[in-house]
Amino acid sequence: MPRKRNRRWSHRVTACTLLGVCVSSNLSASGFAVPELSAMGIATANALVANPVDRGAVPYNPAALAFHDESWLSVGSLLIGPAFSVDTRTGSGDSAGADWLAAPMLQAAIRLDERWSAGLSVNTPFGLETRWKTGTFAPLTASIPLPAPPAGPGGSVPASPQPTQSTLEILDVVPTLTYALSDTFAIAAGADIYWVKSAKLNSSITQLEGDGLGLGFNLGALYAQGPFSAGVNVHSGATINVTGSYSVLNPTLLVIGALPPSQTAELDLDLPWRLQLGARYALTPALAVEIDWTRNGWSSFERIRVTGDRDGAILLEDRNEWEDANAYRLGITYQPRERTQLRFGYSYDETPQGDAHFSARVPDNDRHLFGIGIGHHLGDGWQIEASYMYVRFEEREYRSETPYLGGAEINGSEAIDGDYEASAHLIGLAVSKSFNVF
């Protein structure tokens, strides 16, 4: 009997390891989304869906390509410096992740003729990383009892389901086509080709490395006449099949049969749909203001089911029960000189995560985003851009009435009670060049 209980417990620990693929934390939008798609987007807090003028707005709404007279290529990078911390009843801990994380930002636009344009964007709309030291959450430091003599040596072996490292990197390759229905109205359609480039999770006793592919679509429309413009862009939800290699870090757990041997396991990662609406008005030829509303369909991230490759058994079926969440964005551009543009932005992003299934892997809460940046035309079609964003989370004082009963049922339990704080610094750099294809 003890061995069977240990085996069931260990299978849930195995599944908890796989769960980390899905819930790596993010510091710039709700859930684990990263909406910063261009250097200009960082500066304007992502309020760009109705902008028909600037190159950095195209990843937010490809329909804007219809209002660009030239083809161009933009190459840039997003740098993120995150910080997480928690104060628990037994002490405090910091998420000791990488000092800075880097993500690509690539956009290309080709003007095919007076009506048609093609675009390509490569970005990282979801992901990031958290790392907690073993022992940060005292209730998750546990031991597995060994069978009593004569069936076994007795005693216990140290083991804990506590998460240590959770990493998720998702690249989105977005080919699009844009068609101008008139001089003032354009539509766009494209694909979202998601690649889970790297998915890792380490607990104190197991680890997983995996990757996978998924497919979605996106649609956009933009109306612009005189100083006013309005835009809409929607990305469908998508499911990514993530397959990983599972391994046990403590060989003693294999010897006593507390954990299954190394094998592959998989889960379906549900990414949310995204809807963006925006309106922009040029108050003067130099000054423009845009207001956007974004809705993220996190309610699709409802349940996680993890299966092993040996017998197809369900290793874990866990609930997340996230809710759809809103973001409210304000972006301002000011042109003090013909070739120089200053950019400012603010965004308030709601968290989709309630207390019922709160996770230390995603210590999420409502947050405030403050952006600033500059774009400068060098001449001969060249443009350089630099931007900075500060993200401040509202402190989350999490207290649960659900007792922790052991195993992998950690989310929403008192085992992770604490005061969570987080912040981030984001830097965007980009260079672009316009050219004539024909």
CSV table of N, CA and C in Angstrom, one decimal, residues 225-325:
chain,number,residue,atom,x,y,z
A,225,GLN,N,-9.1,58.5,-42.7
A,225,GLN,CA,-9.4,59.6,-43.6
A,225,GLN,C,-9.2,60.9,-42.8
A,226,GLY,N,-8.4,61.8,-43.4
A,226,GLY,CA,-8.0,63.0,-42.7
A,226,GLY,C,-7.2,62.7,-41.4
A,227,PRO,N,-7.6,63.4,-40.4
A,227,PRO,CA,-6.8,63.2,-39.1
A,227,PRO,C,-7.3,62.0,-38.3
A,228,PHE,N,-8.4,61.3,-38.7
A,228,PHE,CA,-9.0,60.3,-37.9
A,228,PHE,C,-8.7,58.9,-38.6
A,229,SER,N,-8.5,57.9,-37.7
A,229,SER,CA,-8.3,56.5,-38.2
A,229,SER,C,-8.9,55.6,-37.1
A,230,ALA,N,-9.3,54.4,-37.5
A,230,ALA,CA,-9.8,53.4,-36.6
A,230,ALA,C,-9.4,52.1,-37.1
A,231,GLY,N,-9.1,51.2,-36.2
A,231,GLY,CA,-8.6,49.8,-36.6
A,231,GLY,C,-9.1,48.7,-35.7
A,232,VAL,N,-9.1,47.5,-36.3
A,232,VAL,CA,-9.4,46.3,-35.5
A,232,VAL,C,-8.5,45.2,-36.0
A,233,ASN,N,-8.1,44.4,-35.1
A,233,ASN,CA,-7.2,43.2,-35.4
A,233,ASN,C,-7.6,42.1,-34.4
A,234,VAL,N,-7.7,40.9,-34.9
A,234,VAL,CA,-8.1,39.7,-34.1
A,234,VAL,C,-7.1,38.6,-34.5
A,235,HIS,N,-6.7,37.9,-33.5
A,235,HIS,CA,-5.9,36.7,-33.6
A,235,HIS,C,-6.7,35.5,-33.0
A,236,SER,N,-6.9,34.5,-33.8
A,236,SER,CA,-7.6,33.3,-33.3
A,236,SER,C,-6.9,32.6,-32.1
A,237,GLY,N,-7.6,31.8,-31.4
A,237,GLY,CA,-6.9,30.9,-30.5
A,237,GLY,C,-6.2,29.9,-31.2
A,238,ALA,N,-5.3,29.2,-30.5
A,238,ALA,CA,-4.5,28.1,-31.2
A,238,ALA,C,-4.2,27.1,-30.1
A,239,THR,N,-4.0,25.8,-30.6
A,239,THR,CA,-3.6,24.8,-29.7
A,239,THR,C,-2.2,24.2,-30.2
A,240,ILE,N,-1.2,24.2,-29.3
A,240,ILE,CA,0.1,23.7,-29.6
A,240,ILE,C,0.3,22.4,-28.9
A,241,ASN,N,0.6,21.4,-29.7
A,241,ASN,CA,1.0,20.1,-29.1
A,241,ASN,C,2.4,20.1,-28.6
A,242,VAL,N,2.7,20.1,-27.3
A,242,VAL,CA,4.0,20.1,-26.8
A,242,VAL,C,4.4,18.7,-26.4
A,243,THR,N,5.6,18.2,-26.9
A,243,THR,CA,6.1,16.9,-26.6
A,243,THR,C,7.5,17.1,-25.9
A,244,GLY,N,7.7,16.5,-24.8
A,244,GLY,CA,8.9,16.7,-24.1
A,244,GLY,C,9.5,15.4,-23.6
A,245,SER,N,10.8,15.5,-23.3
A,245,SER,CA,11.5,14.4,-22.7
A,245,SER,C,11.6,14.5,-21.2
A,246,TYR,N,11.0,13.6,-20.5
A,246,TYR,CA,10.9,13.6,-19.0
A,246,TYR,C,12.0,12.8,-18.4
A,247,SER,N,12.6,13.3,-17.4
A,247,SER,CA,13.7,12.6,-16.7
A,247,SER,C,13.6,12.8,-15.2
A,248,VAL,N,14.2,11.9,-14.4
A,248,VAL,CA,14.2,12.0,-13.0
A,248,VAL,C,15.6,12.4,-12.5
A,249,LEU,N,15.6,13.4,-11.6
A,249,LEU,CA,16.9,13.9,-11.1
A,249,LEU,C,17.5,13.1,-10.0
A,250,ASN,N,16.7,12.4,-9.2
A,250,ASN,CA,17.2,11.6,-8.1
A,250,ASN,C,17.0,10.1,-8.4
A,251,PRO,N,18.1,9.4,-8.7
A,251,PRO,CA,18.0,8.0,-9.0
A,251,PRO,C,17.4,7.1,-7.9
A,252,THR,N,17.5,7.5,-6.7
A,252,THR,CA,16.9,6.8,-5.6
A,252,THR,C,15.4,6.6,-5.8
A,253,LEU,N,14.7,7.7,-6.3
A,253,LEU,CA,13.3,7.6,-6.6
A,253,LEU,C,12.9,6.6,-7.6
A,254,LEU,N,13.8,6.3,-8.5
A,254,LEU,CA,13.6,5.3,-9.5
A,254,LEU,C,13.8,3.9,-8.9
A,255,VAL,N,14.8,3.8,-8.1
A,255,VAL,CA,15.1,2.5,-7.4
A,255,VAL,C,13.9,2.0,-6.6
A,256,ILE,N,13.3,2.9,-5.8
A,256,ILE,CA,12.2,2.5,-4.9
A,256,ILE,C,10.9,2.5,-5.6
A,257,GLY,N,10.9,2.9,-6.9
A,257,GLY,CA,9.6,2.9,-7.7
A,257,GLY,C,8.7,4.0,-7.4
A,258,ALA,N,9.2,5.1,-6.8
A,258,ALA,CA,8.4,6.2,-6.5
A,258,ALA,C,8.1,7.1,-7.7
A,259,LEU,N,8.9,7.0,-8.7
A,259,LEU,CA,8.7,7.8,-10.0
A,259,LEU,C,8.9,6.8,-11.1
A,260,PRO,N,8.1,7.0,-12.2
A,260,PRO,CA,8.3,6.2,-13.4
A,260,PRO,C,9.6,6.5,-14.1
A,261,PRO,N,10.1,5.6,-14.9
A,261,PRO,CA,11.4,5.9,-15.6
A,261,PRO,C,11.2,7.0,-16.7
A,262,SER,N,12.4,7.4,-17.2
A,262,SER,CA,12.4,8.5,-18.2
A,262,SER,C,11.5,8.0,-19.4
A,263,GLN,N,10.8,9.0,-19.9
A,263,GLN,CA,9.9,8.7,-21.1
A,263,GLN,C,9.4,10.1,-21.7
A,264,THR,N,8.7,10.0,-22.7
A,264,THR,CA,8.2,11.2,-23.3
A,264,THR,C,6.7,11.4,-22.8
A,265,ALA,N,6.3,12.6,-22.8
A,265,ALA,CA,4.9,12.9,-22.4
A,265,ALA,C,4.5,14.2,-23.1
A,266,GLU,N,3.2,14.4,-23.2
A,266,GLU,CA,2.7,15.5,-24.1
A,266,GLU,C,1.5,16.2,-23.4
A,267,LEU,N,1.3,17.4,-23.9
A,267,LEU,CA,0.1,18.1,-23.5
A,267,LEU,C,-0.3,19.1,-24.6
A,268,ASP,N,-1.5,19.5,-24.6
A,268,ASP,CA,-2.0,20.5,-25.6
A,268,ASP,C,-2.1,21.8,-24.9
A,269,LEU,N,-1.3,22.8,-25.4
A,269,LEU,CA,-1.2,24.1,-24.8
A,269,LEU,C,-2.2,25.0,-25.6
A,270,ASP,N,-3.2,25.5,-24.9
A,270,ASP,CA,-4.2,26.4,-25.5
A,270,ASP,C,-3.8,27.8,-25.4
A,271,LEU,N,-3.5,28.5,-26.5
A,271,LEU,CA,-3.2,29.9,-26.5
A,271,LEU,C,-4.5,30.7,-26.7
A,272,PRO,N,-4.7,31.9,-26.1
A,272,PRO,CA,-5.9,32.6,-26.1
A,272,PRO,C,-6.1,33.4,-27.4
A,273,TRP,N,-7.3,33.7,-27.8
A,273,TRP,CA,-7.6,34.6,-28.9
A,273,TRP,C,-7.4,36.0,-28.4
A,274,ARG,N,-7.1,36.9,-29.3
A,274,ARG,CA,-6.8,38.3,-29.0
A,274,ARG,C,-7.6,39.2,-29.9
A,275,LEU,N,-8.3,40.2,-29.3
A,275,LEU,CA,-9.1,41.2,-30.1
A,275,LEU,C,-8.6,42.6,-29.7
A,276,GLN,N,-8.2,43.4,-30.7
A,276,GLN,CA,-7.8,44.8,-30.4
A,276,GLN,C,-8.6,45.7,-31.2
A,277,LEU,N,-9.1,46.8,-30.6
A,277,LEU,CA,-9.8,47.9,-31.2
A,277,LEU,C,-9.1,49.2,-30.9
A,278,GLY,N,-9.1,50.1,-31.8
A,278,GLY,CA,-8.4,51.3,-31.6
A,278,GLY,C,-8.9,52.5,-32.4
A,279,ALA,N,-8.7,53.7,-31.9
A,279,ALA,CA,-9.0,54.9,-32.6
A,279,ALA,C,-7.9,55.9,-32.4
A,280,ARG,N,-7.5,56.6,-33.5
A,280,ARG,CA,-6.4,57.6,-33.5
A,280,ARG,C,-6.9,58.9,-34.1
A,281,TYR,N,-6.4,60.0,-33.5
A,281,TYR,CA,-6.7,61.3,-34.0
A,281,TYR,C,-5.5,62.2,-34.0
A,282,ALA,N,-5.2,62.8,-35.2
A,282,ALA,CA,-4.1,63.7,-35.3
A,282,ALA,C,-4.6,65.1,-34.9
A,283,LEU,N,-4.2,65.6,-33.7
A,283,LEU,CA,-4.7,66.9,-33.2
A,283,LEU,C,-4.1,68.0,-34.0
A,284,THR,N,-2.8,67.8,-34.4
A,284,THR,CA,-2.1,68.7,-35.3
A,284,THR,C,-1.2,67.8,-36.2
A,285,PRO,N,-0.6,68.4,-37.2
A,285,PRO,CA,0.3,67.6,-38.1
A,285,PRO,C,1.4,67.0,-37.3
A,286,ALA,N,1.7,67.5,-36.1
A,286,ALA,CA,2.9,67.0,-35.3
A,286,ALA,C,2.4,66.1,-34.1
A,287,LEU,N,1.2,66.2,-33.7
A,287,LEU,CA,0.7,65.5,-32.5
A,287,LEU,C,-0.5,64.6,-32.8
A,288,ALA,N,-0.4,63.3,-32.4
A,288,ALA,CA,-1.5,62.4,-32.5
A,288,ALA,C,-1.6,61.6,-31.3
A,289,VAL,N,-2.9,61.2,-31.0
A,289,VAL,CA,-3.3,60.5,-29.8
A,289,VAL,C,-4.1,59.2,-30.2
A,290,GLU,N,-3.8,58.1,-29.6
A,290,GLU,CA,-4.5,56.9,-29.9
A,290,GLU,C,-4.9,56.2,-28.6
A,291,ILE,N,-6.2,55.7,-28.6
A,291,ILE,CA,-6.7,54.9,-27.5
A,291,ILE,C,-7.1,53.5,-28.0
A,292,ASP,N,-6.6,52.5,-27.3
A,292,ASP,CA,-6.9,51.1,-27.7
A,292,ASP,C,-7.6,50.4,-26.6
A,293,TRP,N,-8.3,49.3,-27.0
A,293,TRP,CA,-8.8,48.4,-26.0
A,293,TRP,C,-8.5,47.0,-26.5
A,294,THR,N,-8.0,46.1,-25.6
A,294,THR,CA,-7.6,44.8,-26.0
A,294,THR,C,-8.3,43.8,-25.1
A,295,ARG,N,-8.8,42.7,-25.7
A,295,ARG,CA,-9.4,41.6,-24.9
A,295,ARG,C,-8.7,40.3,-25.2
A,296,ASN,N,-8.2,39.7,-24.2
A,296,ASN,CA,-7.5,38.4,-24.3
A,296,ASN,C,-8.4,37.3,-23.8
A,297,GLY,N,-8.6,36.3,-24.7
A,297,GLY,CA,-9.5,35.2,-24.4
A,297,GLY,C,-8.9,34.1,-23.5
A,298,TRP,N,-8.5,34.5,-22.3
A,298,TRP,CA,-7.8,33.5,-21.4
A,298,TRP,C,-8.8,32.4,-20.9
A,299,SER,N,-10.1,32.6,-21.1
A,299,SER,CA,-11.0,31.5,-20.6
A,299,SER,C,-10.7,30.2,-21.3
A,300,SER,N,-10.1,30.2,-22.4
A,300,SER,CA,-9.7,29.0,-23.1
A,300,SER,C,-8.6,28.2,-22.4
A,301,PHE,N,-7.9,28.9,-21.5
A,301,PHE,CA,-6.8,28.2,-20.7
A,301,PHE,C,-7.5,27.7,-19.4
A,302,GLU,N,-8.4,26.7,-19.6
A,302,GLU,CA,-9.2,26.2,-18.6
A,302,GLU,C,-8.7,25.0,-17.9
A,303,ARG,N,-8.1,24.1,-18.7
A,303,ARG,CA,-7.7,22.8,-18.1
A,303,ARG,C,-6.5,22.3,-18.8
A,304,ILE,N,-5.6,21.6,-18.0
A,304,ILE,CA,-4.4,21.0,-18.5
A,304,ILE,C,-4.5,19.5,-18.4
A,305,ARG,N,-4.2,18.8,-19.4
A,305,ARG,CA,-4.2,17.3,-19.4
A,305,ARG,C,-2.9,16.8,-19.9
A,306,VAL,N,-2.2,16.1,-19.1
A,306,VAL,CA,-0.9,15.6,-19.5
A,306,VAL,C,-0.9,14.1,-19.6
A,307,THR,N,-0.4,13.5,-20.7
A,307,THR,CA,-0.4,12.1,-20.9
A,307,THR,C,1.0,11.6,-21.1
A,308,GLY,N,1.3,10.4,-20.7
A,308,GLY,CA,2.6,9.7,-20.9
A,308,GLY,C,2.5,8.8,-22.1
A,309,ASP,N,3.7,8.5,-22.7
A,309,ASP,CA,3.8,7.7,-23.9
A,309,ASP,C,3.7,6.2,-23.7
A,310,ARG,N,3.9,5.8,-22.4
A,310,ARG,CA,4.0,4.3,-22.2
A,310,ARG,C,2.6,3.6,-22.3
A,311,ASP,N,1.6,4.2,-21.6
A,311,ASP,CA,0.3,3.5,-21.7
A,311,ASP,C,-0.8,4.5,-22.0
A,312,GLY,N,-0.4,5.8,-22.3
A,312,GLY,CA,-1.4,6.8,-22.6
A,312,GLY,C,-2.2,7.3,-21.4
A,313,ALA,N,-1.8,6.9,-20.2
A,313,ALA,CA,-2.5,7.3,-19.0
A,313,ALA,C,-2.5,8.8,-18.8
A,314,ILE,N,-3.6,9.3,-18.2
A,314,ILE,CA,-3.6,10.7,-17.8
A,314,ILE,C,-2.8,10.9,-16.6
A,315,LEU,N,-1.7,11.6,-16.7
A,315,LEU,CA,-0.8,11.9,-15.5
A,315,LEU,C,-1.4,13.0,-14.7
A,316,LEU,N,-2.0,13.9,-15.3
A,316,LEU,CA,-2.6,15.1,-14.5
A,316,LEU,C,-3.7,15.7,-15.4
A,317,GLU,N,-4.8,16.0,-14.7
A,317,GLU,CA,-5.8,16.8,-15.3
A,317,GLU,C,-6.1,17.9,-14.3
A,318,ASP,N,-5.7,19.1,-14.6
A,318,ASP,CA,-5.7,20.2,-13.6
A,318,ASP,C,-6.5,21.4,-14.2
A,319,ARG,N,-7.2,22.1,-13.3
A,319,ARG,CA,-8.0,23.2,-13.7
A,319,ARG,C,-7.2,24.5,-13.5
A,320,ASN,N,-7.3,25.4,-14.5
A,320,ASN,CA,-6.8,26.8,-14.3
A,320,ASN,C,-7.9,27.8,-14.1
A,321,GLU,N,-9.0,27.6,-14.9
A,321,GLU,CA,-10.2,28.5,-14.8
A,321,GLU,C,-9.8,30.0,-14.8
A,322,TRP,N,-8.9,30.4,-15.8
A,322,TRP,CA,-8.7,31.8,-16.0
A,322,TRP,C,-9.9,32.4,-16.6
A,323,GLU,N,-9.9,33.8,-16.5
A,323,GLU,CA,-11.0,34.5,-17.1
A,323,GLU,C,-10.5,35.4,-18.2
A,324,ASP,N,-11.3,35.8,-19.2
A,324,ASP,CA,-10.9,36.8,-20.2
A,324,ASP,C,-10.6,38.1,-19.5
A,325,ALA,N,-9.6,38.8,-20.1
A,325,ALA,CA,-9.1,40.0,-19.4
A,325,ALA,C,-8.9,41.1,-20.4
